[in-house]
Coordinates of C-alpha atoms in Angstrom, one line a residue:
X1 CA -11.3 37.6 189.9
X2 CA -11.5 34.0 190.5
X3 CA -8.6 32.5 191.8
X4 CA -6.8 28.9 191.8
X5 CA -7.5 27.1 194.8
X6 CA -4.0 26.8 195.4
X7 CA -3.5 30.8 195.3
X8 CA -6.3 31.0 197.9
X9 CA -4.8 28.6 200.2
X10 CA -1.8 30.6 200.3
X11 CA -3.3 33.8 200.6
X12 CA -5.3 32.4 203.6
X13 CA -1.7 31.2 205.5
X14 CA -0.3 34.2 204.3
X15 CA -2.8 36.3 206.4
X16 CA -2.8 33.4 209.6
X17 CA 0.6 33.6 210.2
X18 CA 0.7 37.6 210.0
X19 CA -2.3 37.6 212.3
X20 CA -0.3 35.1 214.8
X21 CA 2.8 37.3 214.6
X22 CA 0.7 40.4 215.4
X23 CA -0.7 39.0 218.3
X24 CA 2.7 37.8 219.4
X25 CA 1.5 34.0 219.2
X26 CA 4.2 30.9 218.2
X27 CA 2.6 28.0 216.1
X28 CA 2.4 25.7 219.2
X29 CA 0.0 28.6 221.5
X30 CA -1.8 29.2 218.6
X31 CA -2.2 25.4 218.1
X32 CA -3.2 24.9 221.6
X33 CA -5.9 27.2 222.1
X34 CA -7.7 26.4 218.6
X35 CA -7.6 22.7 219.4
X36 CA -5.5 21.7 216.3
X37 CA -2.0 19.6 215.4
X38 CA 1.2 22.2 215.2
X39 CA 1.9 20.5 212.2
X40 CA -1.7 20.8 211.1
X41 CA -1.1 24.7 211.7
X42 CA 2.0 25.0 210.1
X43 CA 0.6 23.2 206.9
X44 CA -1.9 26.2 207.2
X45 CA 0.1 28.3 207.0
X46 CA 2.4 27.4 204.3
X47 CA -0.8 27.2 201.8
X48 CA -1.0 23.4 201.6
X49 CA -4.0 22.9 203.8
X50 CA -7.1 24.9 203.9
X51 CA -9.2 24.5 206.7
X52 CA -12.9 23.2 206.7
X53 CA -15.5 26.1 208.3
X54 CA -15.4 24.5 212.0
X55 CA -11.2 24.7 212.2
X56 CA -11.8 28.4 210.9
X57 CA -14.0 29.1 213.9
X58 CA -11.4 27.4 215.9
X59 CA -8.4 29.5 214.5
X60 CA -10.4 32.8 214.9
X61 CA -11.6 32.5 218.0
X62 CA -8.2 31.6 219.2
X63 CA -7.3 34.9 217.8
X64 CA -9.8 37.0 218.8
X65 CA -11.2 37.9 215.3
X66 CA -14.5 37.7 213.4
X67 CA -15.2 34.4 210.8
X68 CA -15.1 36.5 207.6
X69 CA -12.4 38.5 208.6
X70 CA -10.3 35.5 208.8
X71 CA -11.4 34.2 205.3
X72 CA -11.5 37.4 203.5
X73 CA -9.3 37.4 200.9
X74 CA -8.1 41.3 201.5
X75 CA -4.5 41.3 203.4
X76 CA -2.5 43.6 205.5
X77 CA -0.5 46.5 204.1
X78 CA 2.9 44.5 204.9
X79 CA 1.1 41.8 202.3
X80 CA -0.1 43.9 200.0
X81 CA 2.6 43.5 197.1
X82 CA 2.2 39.5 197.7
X83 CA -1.4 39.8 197.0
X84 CA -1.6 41.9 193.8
X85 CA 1.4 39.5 192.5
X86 CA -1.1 36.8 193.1
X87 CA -3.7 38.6 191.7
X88 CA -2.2 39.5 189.0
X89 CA -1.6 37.2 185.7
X90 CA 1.9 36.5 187.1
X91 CA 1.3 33.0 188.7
X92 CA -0.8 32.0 186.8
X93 CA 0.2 32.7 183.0
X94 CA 3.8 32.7 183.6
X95 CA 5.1 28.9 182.1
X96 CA 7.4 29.6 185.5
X97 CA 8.8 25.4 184.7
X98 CA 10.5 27.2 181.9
X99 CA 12.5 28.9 184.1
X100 CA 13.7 25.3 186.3
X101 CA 11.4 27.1 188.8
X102 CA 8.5 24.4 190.7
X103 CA 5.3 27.1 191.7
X104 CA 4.8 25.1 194.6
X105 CA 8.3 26.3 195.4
X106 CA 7.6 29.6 194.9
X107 CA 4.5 29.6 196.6
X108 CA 6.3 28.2 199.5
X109 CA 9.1 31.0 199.6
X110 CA 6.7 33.3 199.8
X111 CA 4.7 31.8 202.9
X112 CA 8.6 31.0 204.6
X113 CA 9.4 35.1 203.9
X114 CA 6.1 37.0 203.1
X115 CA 7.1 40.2 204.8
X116 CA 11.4 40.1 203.2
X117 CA 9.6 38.8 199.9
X118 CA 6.8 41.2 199.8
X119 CA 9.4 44.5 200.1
X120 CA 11.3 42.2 197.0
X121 CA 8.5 42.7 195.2
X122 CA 7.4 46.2 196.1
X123 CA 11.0 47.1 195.2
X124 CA 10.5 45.8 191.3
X125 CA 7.4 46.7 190.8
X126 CA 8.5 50.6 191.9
X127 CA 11.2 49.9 189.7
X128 CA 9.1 48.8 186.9
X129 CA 7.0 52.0 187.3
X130 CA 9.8 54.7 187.8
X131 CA 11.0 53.1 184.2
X132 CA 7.1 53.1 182.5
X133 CA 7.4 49.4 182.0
X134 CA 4.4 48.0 180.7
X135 CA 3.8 44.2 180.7
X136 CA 4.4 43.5 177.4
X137 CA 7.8 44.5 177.9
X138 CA 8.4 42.4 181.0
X139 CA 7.1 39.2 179.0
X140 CA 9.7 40.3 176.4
X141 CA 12.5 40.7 179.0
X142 CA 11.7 37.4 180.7
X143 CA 11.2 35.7 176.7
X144 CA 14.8 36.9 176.4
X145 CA 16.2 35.6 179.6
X146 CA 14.5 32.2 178.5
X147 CA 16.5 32.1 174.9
X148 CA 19.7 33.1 176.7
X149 CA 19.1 30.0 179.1
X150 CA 18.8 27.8 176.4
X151 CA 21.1 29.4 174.3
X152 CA 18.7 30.4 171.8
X153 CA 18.6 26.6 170.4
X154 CA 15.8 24.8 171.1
X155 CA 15.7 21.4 169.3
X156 CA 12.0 20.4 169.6
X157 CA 11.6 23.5 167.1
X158 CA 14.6 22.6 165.2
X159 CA 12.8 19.3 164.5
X160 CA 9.3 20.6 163.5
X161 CA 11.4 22.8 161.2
X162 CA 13.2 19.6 159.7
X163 CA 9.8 17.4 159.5
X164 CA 8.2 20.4 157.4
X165 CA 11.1 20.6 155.1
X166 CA 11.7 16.6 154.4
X167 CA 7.4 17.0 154.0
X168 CA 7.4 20.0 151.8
X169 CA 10.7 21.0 150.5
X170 CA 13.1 18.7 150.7
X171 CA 16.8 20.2 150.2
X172 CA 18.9 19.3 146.8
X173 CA 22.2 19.8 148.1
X174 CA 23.9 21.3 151.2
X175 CA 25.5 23.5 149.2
X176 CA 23.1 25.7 148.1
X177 CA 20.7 27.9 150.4
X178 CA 17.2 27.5 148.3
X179 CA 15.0 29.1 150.6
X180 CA 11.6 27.8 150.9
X181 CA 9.9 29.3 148.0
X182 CA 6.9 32.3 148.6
X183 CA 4.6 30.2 146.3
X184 CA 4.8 27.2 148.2
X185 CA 4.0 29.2 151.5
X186 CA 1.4 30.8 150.1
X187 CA -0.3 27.8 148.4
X188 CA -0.1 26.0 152.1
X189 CA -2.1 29.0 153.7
X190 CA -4.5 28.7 151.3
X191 CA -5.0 25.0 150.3
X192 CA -4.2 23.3 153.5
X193 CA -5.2 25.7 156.2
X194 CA -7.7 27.7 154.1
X195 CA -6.4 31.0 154.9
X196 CA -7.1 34.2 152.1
X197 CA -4.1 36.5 152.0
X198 CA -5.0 40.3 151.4
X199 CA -3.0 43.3 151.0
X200 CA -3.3 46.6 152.2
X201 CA -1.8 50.1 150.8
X202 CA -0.2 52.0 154.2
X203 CA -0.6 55.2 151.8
X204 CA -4.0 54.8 151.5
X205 CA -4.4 53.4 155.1
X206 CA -1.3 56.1 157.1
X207 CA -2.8 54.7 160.6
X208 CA -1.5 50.6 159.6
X209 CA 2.0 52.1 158.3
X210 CA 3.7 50.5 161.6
X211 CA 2.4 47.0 160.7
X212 CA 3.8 44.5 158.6
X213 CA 0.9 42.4 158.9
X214 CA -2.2 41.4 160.9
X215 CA -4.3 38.2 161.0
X216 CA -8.1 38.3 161.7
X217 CA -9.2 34.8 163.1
X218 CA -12.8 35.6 162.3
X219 CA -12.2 35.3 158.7
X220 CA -9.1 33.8 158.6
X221 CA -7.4 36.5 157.0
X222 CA -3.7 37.4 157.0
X223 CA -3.6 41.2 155.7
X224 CA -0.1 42.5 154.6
X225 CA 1.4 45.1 154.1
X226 CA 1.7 46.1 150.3
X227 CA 5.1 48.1 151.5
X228 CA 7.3 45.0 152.2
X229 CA 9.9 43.5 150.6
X230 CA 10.1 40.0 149.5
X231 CA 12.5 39.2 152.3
X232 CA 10.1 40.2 154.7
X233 CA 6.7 39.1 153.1
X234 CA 8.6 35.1 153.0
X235 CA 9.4 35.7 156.9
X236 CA 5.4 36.2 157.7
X237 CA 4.2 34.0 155.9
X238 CA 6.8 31.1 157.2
X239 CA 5.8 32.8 160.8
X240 CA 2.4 32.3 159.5
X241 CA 2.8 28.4 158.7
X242 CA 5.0 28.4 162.1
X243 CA 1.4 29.0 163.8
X244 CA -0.7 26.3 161.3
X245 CA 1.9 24.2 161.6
X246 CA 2.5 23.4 164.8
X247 CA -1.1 24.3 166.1
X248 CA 0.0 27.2 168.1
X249 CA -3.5 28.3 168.8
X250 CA -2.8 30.6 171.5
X251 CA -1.3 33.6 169.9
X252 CA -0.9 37.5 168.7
X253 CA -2.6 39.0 165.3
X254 CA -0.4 41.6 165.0
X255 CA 2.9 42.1 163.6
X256 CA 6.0 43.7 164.0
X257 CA 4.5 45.9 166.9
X258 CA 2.7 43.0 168.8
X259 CA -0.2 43.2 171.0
X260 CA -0.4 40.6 173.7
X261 CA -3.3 39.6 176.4
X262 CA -0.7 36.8 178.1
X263 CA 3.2 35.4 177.9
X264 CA 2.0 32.5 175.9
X265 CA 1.1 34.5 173.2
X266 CA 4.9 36.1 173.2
X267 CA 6.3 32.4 173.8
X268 CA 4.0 31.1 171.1
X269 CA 5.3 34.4 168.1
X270 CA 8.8 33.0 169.4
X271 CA 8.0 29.9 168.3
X272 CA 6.8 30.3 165.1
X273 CA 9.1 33.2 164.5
X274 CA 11.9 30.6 165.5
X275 CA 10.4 27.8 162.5
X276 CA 10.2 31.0 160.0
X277 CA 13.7 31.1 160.3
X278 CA 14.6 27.4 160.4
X279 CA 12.5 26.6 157.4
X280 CA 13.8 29.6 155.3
X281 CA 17.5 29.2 156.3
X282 CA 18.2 25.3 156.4
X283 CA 21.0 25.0 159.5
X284 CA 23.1 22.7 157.3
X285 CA 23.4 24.5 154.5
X286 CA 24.6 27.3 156.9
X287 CA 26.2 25.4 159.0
X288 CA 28.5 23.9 156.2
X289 CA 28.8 27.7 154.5
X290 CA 30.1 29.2 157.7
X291 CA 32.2 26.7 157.7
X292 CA 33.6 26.9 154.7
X293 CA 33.6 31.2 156.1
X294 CA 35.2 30.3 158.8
X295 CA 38.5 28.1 157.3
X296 CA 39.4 31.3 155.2
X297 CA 42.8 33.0 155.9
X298 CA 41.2 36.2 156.2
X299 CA 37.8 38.2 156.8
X300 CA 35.9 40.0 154.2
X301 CA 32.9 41.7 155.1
X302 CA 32.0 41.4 151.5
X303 CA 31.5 37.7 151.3
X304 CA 29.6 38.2 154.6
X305 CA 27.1 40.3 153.1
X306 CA 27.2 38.4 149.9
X307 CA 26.4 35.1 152.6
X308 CA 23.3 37.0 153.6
X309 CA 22.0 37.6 150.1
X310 CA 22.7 34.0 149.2
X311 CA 20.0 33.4 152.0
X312 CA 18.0 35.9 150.4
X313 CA 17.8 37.5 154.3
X314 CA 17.7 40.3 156.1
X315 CA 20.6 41.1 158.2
X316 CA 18.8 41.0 161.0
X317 CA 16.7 37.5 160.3
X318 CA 20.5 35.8 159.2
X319 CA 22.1 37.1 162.5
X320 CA 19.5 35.8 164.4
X321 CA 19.8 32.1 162.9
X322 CA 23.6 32.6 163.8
X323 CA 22.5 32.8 167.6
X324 CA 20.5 29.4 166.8
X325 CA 23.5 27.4 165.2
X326 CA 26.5 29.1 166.9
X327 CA 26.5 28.3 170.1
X328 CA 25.0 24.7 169.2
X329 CA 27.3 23.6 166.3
X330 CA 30.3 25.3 166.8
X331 CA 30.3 25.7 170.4
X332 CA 30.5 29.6 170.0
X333 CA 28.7 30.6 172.9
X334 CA 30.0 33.9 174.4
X335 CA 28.3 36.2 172.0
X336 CA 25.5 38.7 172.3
X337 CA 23.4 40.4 169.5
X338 CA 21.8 43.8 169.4
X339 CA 19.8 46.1 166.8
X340 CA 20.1 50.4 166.8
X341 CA 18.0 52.6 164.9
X342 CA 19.3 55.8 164.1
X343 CA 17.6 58.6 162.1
X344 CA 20.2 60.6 160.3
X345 CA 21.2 63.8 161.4
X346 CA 20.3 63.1 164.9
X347 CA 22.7 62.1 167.6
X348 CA 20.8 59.3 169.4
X349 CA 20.7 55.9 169.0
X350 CA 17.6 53.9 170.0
X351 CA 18.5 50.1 171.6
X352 CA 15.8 48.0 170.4
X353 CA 16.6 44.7 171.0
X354 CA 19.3 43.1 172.3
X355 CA 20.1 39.3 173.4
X356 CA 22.6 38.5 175.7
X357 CA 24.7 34.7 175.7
X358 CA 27.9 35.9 176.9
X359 CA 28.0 36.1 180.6
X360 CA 30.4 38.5 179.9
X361 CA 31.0 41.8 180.1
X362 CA 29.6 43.4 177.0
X363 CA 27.3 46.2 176.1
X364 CA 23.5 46.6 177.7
X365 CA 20.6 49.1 177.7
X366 CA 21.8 51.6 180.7
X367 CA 18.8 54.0 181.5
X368 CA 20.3 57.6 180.8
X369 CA 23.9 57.1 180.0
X370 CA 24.9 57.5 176.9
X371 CA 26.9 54.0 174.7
X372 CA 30.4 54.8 174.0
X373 CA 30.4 55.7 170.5
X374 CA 33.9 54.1 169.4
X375 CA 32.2 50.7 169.0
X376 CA 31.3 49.8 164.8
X377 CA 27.4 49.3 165.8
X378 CA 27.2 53.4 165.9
X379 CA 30.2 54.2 163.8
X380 CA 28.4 52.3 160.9
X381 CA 25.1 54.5 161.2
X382 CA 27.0 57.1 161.1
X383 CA 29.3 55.9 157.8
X384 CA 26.1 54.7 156.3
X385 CA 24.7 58.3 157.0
X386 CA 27.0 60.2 155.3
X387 CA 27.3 58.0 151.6
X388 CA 23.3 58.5 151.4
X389 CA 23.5 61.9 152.5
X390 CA 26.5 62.7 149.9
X391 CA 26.6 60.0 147.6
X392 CA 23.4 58.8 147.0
X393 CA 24.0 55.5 148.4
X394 CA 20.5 53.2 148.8
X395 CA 22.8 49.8 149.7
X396 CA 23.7 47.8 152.9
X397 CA 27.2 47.9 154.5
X398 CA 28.9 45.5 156.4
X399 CA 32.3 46.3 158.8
X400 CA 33.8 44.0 161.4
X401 CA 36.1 45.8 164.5
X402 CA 38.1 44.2 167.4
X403 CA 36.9 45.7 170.4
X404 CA 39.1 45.9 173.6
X405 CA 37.6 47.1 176.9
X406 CA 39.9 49.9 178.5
X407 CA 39.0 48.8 181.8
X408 CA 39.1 44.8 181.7
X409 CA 41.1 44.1 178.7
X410 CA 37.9 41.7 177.3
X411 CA 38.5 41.7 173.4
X412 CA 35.3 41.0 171.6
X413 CA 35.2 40.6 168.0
X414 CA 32.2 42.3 165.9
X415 CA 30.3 41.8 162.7
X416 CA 28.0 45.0 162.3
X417 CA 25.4 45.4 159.2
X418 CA 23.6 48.7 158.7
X419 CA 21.2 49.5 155.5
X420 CA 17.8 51.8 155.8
X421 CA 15.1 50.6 157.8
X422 CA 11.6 52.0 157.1
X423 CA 12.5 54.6 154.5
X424 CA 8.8 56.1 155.5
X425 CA 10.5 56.7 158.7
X426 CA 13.3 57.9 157.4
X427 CA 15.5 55.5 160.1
X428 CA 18.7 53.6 159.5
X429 CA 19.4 50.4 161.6
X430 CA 22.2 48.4 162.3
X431 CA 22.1 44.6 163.4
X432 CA 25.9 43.5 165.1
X433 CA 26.7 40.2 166.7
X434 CA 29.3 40.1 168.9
X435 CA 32.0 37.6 170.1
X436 CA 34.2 37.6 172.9
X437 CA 37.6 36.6 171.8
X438 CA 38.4 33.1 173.7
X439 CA 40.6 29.9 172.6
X440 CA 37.2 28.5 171.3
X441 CA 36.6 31.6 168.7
X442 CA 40.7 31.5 167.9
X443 CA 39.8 27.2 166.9
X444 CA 36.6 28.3 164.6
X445 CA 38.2 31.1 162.8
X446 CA 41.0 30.2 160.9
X447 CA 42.5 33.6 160.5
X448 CA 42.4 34.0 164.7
X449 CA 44.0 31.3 164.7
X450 CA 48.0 32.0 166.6
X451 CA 49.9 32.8 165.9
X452 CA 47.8 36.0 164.7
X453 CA 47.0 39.4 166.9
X454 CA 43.7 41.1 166.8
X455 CA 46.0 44.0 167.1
X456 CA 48.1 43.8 163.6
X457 CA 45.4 42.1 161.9
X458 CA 45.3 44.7 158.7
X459 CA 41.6 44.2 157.3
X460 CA 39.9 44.4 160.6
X461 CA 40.4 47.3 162.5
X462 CA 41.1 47.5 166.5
X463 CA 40.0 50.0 169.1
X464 CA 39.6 50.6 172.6
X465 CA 35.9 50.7 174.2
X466 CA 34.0 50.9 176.9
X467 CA 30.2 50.8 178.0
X468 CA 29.0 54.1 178.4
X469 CA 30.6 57.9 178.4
X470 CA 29.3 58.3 182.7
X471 CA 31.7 55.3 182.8
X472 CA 34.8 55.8 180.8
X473 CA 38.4 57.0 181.9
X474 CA 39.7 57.4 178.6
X475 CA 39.8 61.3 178.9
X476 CA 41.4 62.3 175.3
X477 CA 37.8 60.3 173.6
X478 CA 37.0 62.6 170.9
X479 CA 34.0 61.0 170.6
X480 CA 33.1 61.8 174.1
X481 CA 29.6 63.0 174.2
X482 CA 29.0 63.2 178.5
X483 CA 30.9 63.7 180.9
X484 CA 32.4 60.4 183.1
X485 CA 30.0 61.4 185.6
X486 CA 29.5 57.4 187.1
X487 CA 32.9 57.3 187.2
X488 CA 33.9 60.4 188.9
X489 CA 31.4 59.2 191.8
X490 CA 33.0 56.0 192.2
X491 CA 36.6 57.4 192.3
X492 CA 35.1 60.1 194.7
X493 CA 33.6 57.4 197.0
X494 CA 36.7 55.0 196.9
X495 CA 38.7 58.2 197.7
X496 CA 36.3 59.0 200.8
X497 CA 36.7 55.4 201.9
X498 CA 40.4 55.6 201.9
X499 CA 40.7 58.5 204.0
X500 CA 38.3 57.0 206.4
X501 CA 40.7 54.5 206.9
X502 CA 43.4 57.3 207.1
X503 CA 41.9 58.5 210.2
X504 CA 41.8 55.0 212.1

């Protein structure tokens, strides 16, 4: 592999400094017998300088070692986790500016601390591996970390979305929702960027059933799926313009399971998944009809769904462009989203994506512990389950349910929508957004507004939560499905702790 000069520097200094500690000598000795500055050294060793072939000579003989052993690239065992990070596509594809992180700075922490950095690292990547995570999912874990820094609002996107719609559909009135029409995306891709739209049967093709679509550069082909509904055919082909549009060159084929080579191709879908939704649901036209929501006396979930048709959206596309405009124009920022699937009669719930803006506490994927079932994300599934199981219904349902956490007292208020996902699959899903309950929600919703109580409000129910059965104390749950196994440990150890002190 053929590394940046910078990343060879380093791994050079990495490897002086750990053969100076080994043979027990301090910057200045080692300075003094290779004939060089202590500041020349240090420079060295903190990868900034790389030494020409005579200074080498110098530094090795000083040390006692062979000329290609100092400049091989291979380090010691303590180094080893350093070296495949810098090896690896980490440094190097990783936008790490994104993140308010300089590499030089990074690349400097790890010459200050190589052997406190290098167990760091050996401790995430054994975690990463005892967990099976493969690196598409850590560039979708650190893609999520980057929205929930920002907020999920980025403006520069917002404003490529705006210059596309004043270009190519400008709105008539912030009243009504008019989502970009198909036929205008369509014409786009195939007048101005001269791309031929095919569709392909997942009967007739069982092995391309998980795709919604793929795009083959070669011929500049999108293929999609016959099977999807116009909701989600508009989405691609905006995501499709997103790419065109912005000349997002850099970037997956596939779609919804995605197959990445780098981070910039999952930074790059977000980005044109982001204009998609922009361009298909204006922010203010629904900024000024959750406005108007918001100002009502009460909650109706129907109005909410009916807000979600208006859009002609899916739930989980409209909850998403909440995250966008939320936190940015209505200063609702303690919220969180996450999507279940569930396939009926079966008791699991699969977590499949989830976004986190509250810093709160609030419901996260926990590796084998099972979610406390009282909150309306699962209660829905399981409602939804039994009107298509007994009464034949093929619609979507929406429910809203104060949640109060039994061990902190945080209240969160939460919109849930659940309808079939993937009949072929036979799954449901659910999409929820969540908000904590704070003086800022009570302002935005009229009917939080005091003097009102979550508690007696009559057309939203309230019940008492918590994250996960291992963790729960409420003992009478009838929807207990584990034992409080976490918790029982903790009391165990507090217990153990106070009877230490007993003794003293």
């Amino acid at each position: 592999m053929n590394l940046p000069a910078d990343h060879i520097r380093l791994l050079f200094g990495l490897k002086l400094r750990q053969l100076r500690i080994d043979r027990g000598l301090s910057v200045s000795e080692l300075a003094q017998q290779s004939g060089l500055s202590i500041s020349y050294v240090t420079e060295i060793e903190k990868g900034r300088k790389y030494p020409k072939a005579d200074k080498i000579s110098a530094l090795a003989n000083a040390m006692q070692v062979d000329y290609d052993t100092l400049v091989s690239l291979k380090l010691s065992k303590k180094l080893e986790p350093i070296s495949d990070l810098i090896r690896s596509k980490f440094l190097t594809e990783i936008p790490l500016e994104l993140f308010g992180i300089d590499p030089s700075d990074l690349l400097e922490l790890l010459a200050e601390a190589p052997a406190k950095v290098s167990a760091m690292i050996r401790t995430f990547m054994d975690i990463a591996l005892s967990y099976n995570m493969s690196v598409e999912r850590l560039y979708l874990t650190m893609l999520r970390s980057y929205q929930e820094l920002h907020d999920n609002y980025f403006p520069d996107i917002e404003a490529d979305a705006d210059r596309f719609l004043n270009e190519f559909s400008p709105s008539t009135g912030a009243a009504s929702p008019q989502p970009v029409p198909e036929a205008l995306l369509n014409n786009l891709l195939k007048t101005r960027y001269n791309i031929r739209i095919d569709y392909f049967d997942p009967l007739t093709h069982p092995e391309l059933v998980s795709l919604r679509s793929f795009f083959r550069p070669e011929s500049q082909t999108l293929h999609l799926n016959a099977g999807l509904t116009a909701e989600q055919r508009s989405f691609i082909l905006a995501r499709e313009v997103g790419f065109q549009f912005m000349n997002l060159k850099n970037r997956p084929y596939t779609y919804s399971w995605v197959e990445v080579d780098s981070f910039e191709q999952v930074l790059n879908n977000y980005k044109a998944s982001y204009f998609a939704s922009a361009i298909l649901i204006r922010r203010d036209v629904l900024v000024a009809r959750l406005s108007e929501l918001f100002n009502r006396d009460t909650w109706s979930n129907e109005d909410f769904l009916q807000l979600i048709t208006d859009f002609e959206s899916t739930p989980e596309r409209f909850f998403y462009r909440l995250s966008n405009v939320l936190p940015s124009h209505f200063g609702v920022d303690q919220l969180f989203f996450y999507r279940f699937n569930h396939t009926p009669g079966q008791t699991a719930f699969q977590l499949t994506k989830e976004m986190h803006l509250s810093r709160q506490q609030g419901p996260r994927s926990i590796v084998n512990e099972h979610f406390c079932r009282r909150w309306i994300a699962w209660t829905i599934l399981q409602e939804l389950q039994f009107l298509q199981q007994n009464k034949g219904f093929d619609g979507t349902l929406c429910r809203a349910q104060f949640s109060e956490y039994a061990d902190s007292g945080q209240q969160y208020l939460l919109i849930s929508v659940a309808h079939a996902f993937q009949p072929h699959f036979q799954q449901n899903m659910s999409v929820s957004m969540c908000f904590a309950v704070n003086d800022t929600l009570k302002q935005k919703m009229k009917f939080l507004a005091p003097p009102h109580d979550v508690r007696a409000l009559t057309n939203i129910p309230f019940r008492i939560v918590n994250q996960t059965c291992e963790r729960c104390g409420i003992f009478d749950c009838r929807e207990r499905v584990a034992s409080p196994s976490v918790l029982q440990k903790k009391r165990q150890f507090e217990a153990t702790k106070k009877a230490m002190e007993a003794l003293r």
